[in-house]
Tab-separated table of C-alpha atoms in Angstrom:
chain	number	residue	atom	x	y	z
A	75	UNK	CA	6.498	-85.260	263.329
A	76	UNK	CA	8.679	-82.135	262.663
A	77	UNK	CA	6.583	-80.845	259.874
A	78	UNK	CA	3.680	-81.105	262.976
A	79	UNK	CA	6.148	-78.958	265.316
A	80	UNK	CA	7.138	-76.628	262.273
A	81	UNK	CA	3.355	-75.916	261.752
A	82	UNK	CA	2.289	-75.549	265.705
A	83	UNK	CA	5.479	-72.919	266.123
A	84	UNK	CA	4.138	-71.024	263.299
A	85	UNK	CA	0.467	-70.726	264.475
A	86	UNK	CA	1.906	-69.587	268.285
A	87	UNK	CA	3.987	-66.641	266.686
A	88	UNK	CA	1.767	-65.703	264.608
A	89	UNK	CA	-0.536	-65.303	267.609
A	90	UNK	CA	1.843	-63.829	269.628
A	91	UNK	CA	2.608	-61.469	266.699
A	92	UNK	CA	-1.473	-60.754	266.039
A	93	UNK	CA	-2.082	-60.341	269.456
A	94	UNK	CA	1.297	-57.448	269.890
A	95	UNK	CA	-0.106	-55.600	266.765
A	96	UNK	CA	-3.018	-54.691	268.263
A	97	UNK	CA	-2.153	-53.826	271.406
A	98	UNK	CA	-1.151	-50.533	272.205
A	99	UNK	CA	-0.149	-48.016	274.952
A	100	UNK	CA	-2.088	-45.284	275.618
A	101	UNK	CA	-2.178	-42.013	277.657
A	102	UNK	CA	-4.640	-41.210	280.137
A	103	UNK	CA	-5.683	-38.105	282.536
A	104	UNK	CA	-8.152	-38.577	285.178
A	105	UNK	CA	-9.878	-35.858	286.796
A	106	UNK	CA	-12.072	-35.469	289.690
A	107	UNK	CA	-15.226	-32.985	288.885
A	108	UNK	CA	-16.402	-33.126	292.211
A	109	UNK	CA	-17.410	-34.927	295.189
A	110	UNK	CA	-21.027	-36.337	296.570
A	111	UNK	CA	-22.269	-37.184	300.164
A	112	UNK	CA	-25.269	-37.582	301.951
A	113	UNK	CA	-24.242	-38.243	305.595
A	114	UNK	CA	-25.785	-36.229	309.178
A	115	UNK	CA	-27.555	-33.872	306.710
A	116	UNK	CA	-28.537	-30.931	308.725
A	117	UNK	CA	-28.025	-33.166	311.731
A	118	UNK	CA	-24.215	-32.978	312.711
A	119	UNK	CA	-24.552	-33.261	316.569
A	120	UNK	CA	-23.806	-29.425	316.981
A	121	UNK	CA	-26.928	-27.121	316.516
A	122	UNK	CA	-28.238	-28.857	313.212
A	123	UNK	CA	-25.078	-28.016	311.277
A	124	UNK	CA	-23.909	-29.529	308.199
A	125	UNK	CA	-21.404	-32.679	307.907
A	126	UNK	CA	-17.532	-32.495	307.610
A	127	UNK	CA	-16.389	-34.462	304.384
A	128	UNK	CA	-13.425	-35.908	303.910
A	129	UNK	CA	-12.448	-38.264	300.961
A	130	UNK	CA	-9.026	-39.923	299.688
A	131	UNK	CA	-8.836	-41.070	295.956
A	132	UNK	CA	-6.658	-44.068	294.233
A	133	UNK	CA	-6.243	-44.440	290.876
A	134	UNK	CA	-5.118	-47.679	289.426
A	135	UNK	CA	-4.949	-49.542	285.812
A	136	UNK	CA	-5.616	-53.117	285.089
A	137	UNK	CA	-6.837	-53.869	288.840
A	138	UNK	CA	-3.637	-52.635	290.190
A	139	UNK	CA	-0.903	-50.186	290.168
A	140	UNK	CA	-2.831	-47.455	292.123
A	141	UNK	CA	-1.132	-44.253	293.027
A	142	UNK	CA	-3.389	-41.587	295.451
A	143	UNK	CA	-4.366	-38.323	294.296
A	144	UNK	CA	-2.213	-35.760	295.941
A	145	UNK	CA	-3.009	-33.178	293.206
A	146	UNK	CA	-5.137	-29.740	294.750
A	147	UNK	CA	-7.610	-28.074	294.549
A	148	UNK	CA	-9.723	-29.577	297.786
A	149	UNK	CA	-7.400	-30.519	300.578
A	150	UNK	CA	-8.315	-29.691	303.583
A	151	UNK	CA	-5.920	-26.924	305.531
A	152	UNK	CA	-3.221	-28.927	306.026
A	153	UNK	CA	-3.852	-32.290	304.832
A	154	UNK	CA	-1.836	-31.975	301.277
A	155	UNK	CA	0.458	-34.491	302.393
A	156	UNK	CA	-2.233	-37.342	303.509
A	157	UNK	CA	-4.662	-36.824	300.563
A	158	UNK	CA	-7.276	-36.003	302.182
A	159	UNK	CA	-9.526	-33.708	300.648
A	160	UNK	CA	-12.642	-32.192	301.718
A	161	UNK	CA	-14.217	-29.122	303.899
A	162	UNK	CA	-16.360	-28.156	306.856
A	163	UNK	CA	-19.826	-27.993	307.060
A	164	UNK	CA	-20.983	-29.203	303.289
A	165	UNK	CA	-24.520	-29.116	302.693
A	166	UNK	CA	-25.621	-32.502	301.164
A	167	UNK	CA	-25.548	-33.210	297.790
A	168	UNK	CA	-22.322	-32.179	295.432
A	169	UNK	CA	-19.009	-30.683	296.655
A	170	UNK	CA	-16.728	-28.975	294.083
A	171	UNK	CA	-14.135	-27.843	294.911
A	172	UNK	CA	-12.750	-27.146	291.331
A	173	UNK	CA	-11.160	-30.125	288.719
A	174	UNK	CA	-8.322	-32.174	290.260
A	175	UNK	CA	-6.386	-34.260	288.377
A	176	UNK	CA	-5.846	-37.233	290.212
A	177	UNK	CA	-3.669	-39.497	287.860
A	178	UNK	CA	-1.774	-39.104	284.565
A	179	UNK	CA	-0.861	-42.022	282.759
A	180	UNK	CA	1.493	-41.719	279.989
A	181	UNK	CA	2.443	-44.184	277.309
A	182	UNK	CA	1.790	-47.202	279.349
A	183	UNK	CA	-0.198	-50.308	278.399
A	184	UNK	CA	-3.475	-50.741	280.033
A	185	UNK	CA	-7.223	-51.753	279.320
A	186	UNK	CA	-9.162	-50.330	282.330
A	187	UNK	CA	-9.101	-47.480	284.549
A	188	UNK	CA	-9.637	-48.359	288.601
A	189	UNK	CA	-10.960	-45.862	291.078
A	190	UNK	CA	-10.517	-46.695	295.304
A	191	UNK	CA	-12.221	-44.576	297.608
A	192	UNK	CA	-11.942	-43.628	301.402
A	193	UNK	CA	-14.769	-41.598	302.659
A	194	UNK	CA	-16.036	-40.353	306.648
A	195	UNK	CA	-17.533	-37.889	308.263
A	196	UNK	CA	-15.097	-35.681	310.295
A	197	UNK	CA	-16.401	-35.402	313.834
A	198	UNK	CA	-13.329	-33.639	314.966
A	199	UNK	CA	-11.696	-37.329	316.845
A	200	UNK	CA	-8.026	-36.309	316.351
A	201	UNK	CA	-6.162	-35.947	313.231
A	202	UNK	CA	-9.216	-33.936	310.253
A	203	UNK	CA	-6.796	-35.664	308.038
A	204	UNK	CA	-7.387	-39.523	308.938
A	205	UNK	CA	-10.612	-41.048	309.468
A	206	UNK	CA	-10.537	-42.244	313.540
A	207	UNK	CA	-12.478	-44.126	316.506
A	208	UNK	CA	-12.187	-42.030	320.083
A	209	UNK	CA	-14.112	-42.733	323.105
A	210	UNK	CA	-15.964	-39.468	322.212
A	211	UNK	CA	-16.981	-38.031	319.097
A	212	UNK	CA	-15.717	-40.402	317.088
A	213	UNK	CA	-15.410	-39.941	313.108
A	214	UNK	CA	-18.650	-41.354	311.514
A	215	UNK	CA	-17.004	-43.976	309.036
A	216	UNK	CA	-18.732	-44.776	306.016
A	217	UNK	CA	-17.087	-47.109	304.282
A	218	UNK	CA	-13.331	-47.896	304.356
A	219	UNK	CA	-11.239	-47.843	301.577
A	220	UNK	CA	-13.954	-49.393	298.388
A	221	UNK	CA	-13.699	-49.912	294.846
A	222	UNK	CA	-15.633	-47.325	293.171
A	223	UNK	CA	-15.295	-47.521	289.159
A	224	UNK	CA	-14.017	-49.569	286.704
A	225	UNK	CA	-13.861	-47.607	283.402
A	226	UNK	CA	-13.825	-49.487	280.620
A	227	UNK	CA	-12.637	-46.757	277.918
A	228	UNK	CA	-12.131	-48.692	275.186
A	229	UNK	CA	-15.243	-48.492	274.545
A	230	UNK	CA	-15.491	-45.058	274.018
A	231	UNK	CA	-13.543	-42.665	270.716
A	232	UNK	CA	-10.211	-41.949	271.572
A	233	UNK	CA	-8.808	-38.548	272.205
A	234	UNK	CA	-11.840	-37.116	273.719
A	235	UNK	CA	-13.049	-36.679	277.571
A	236	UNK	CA	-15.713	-38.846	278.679
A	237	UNK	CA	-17.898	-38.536	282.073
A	238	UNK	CA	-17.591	-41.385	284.269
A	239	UNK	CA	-19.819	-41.104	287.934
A	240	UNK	CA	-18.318	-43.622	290.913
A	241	UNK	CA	-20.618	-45.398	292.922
A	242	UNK	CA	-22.601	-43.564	295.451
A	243	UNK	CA	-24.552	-45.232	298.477
């Protein structure tokens, strides 16, 4: 019976062992390249103008852990502090405001890469910084807070950037 046990304890650590020499931490910047939308194109309710985006951004690893991007450029005036970014009157299609770096990750352990998104169109319903219903005008919401990528990078050669596009309906 012992020499069973003695042989079962060896095989776990020696998994345990295998499976810690081949993990590894790793560090990881994510930027945003832009913003896309396609809501009230040309049709904003006020002379045919163009929408009013506004996005928020989460970042997480391994399906959790998620920190918001609060990193410029692309906040609207005055919504720094909420994480909101976005602009007035965007014609459909791509919004760029220039490359934000929404998380940094630095020598932790992780497998996956998680982006959350909050999107609406700003109809001017109280704060521009937080998506909101009013008896008029209210904010045209989208979608509330979604999942929008999983990036699986270990797929990809390390210590190179790689393009990854979030879902877009």
């Amino acid at each position: 019976m012992y020499k069973y046990l003695r042989q079962l304890l060896f095989a776990l650590s020696f998994f345990v062992l295998h499976t810690n020499s081949f993990s590894q931490n790793v560090n990881a910047t994510i930027q945003i390249n832009g913003f896309r939308h396609n809501w009230d194109c040309g049709n904003d309710g006020a002379g045919g103008n163009d929408p009013d985006p506004r996005y928020k951004v989460w970042v997480g690893r391994n399906g959790s852990n998620y920190v918001q991007s609060l990193n410029g450029p692309g906040f609207f005036s005055g919504c720094a502090s909420a994480g909101t970014y976005g602009a007035d009157a965007i014609p459909c299609s791509f919004w760029n405001p220039g490359l934000i770096t929404a998380a940094i990750f630095t020598n932790v352990n992780m497998s996956q890469i998680n982006i959350d998104m909050e999107s609406w169109e700003e109809d001017g319903c109280g704060s521009e910084c937080e998506k909101e219903s009013c008896f008029l005008n209210s904010d045209d919401i989208r979608c509330g807070r979604l999942n929008i990528g999983n990036i699986d990078f270990w797929q990809q050669a390390p210590c190179q950037n790689n393009t990854y596009t979030g879902g877009f309906t």
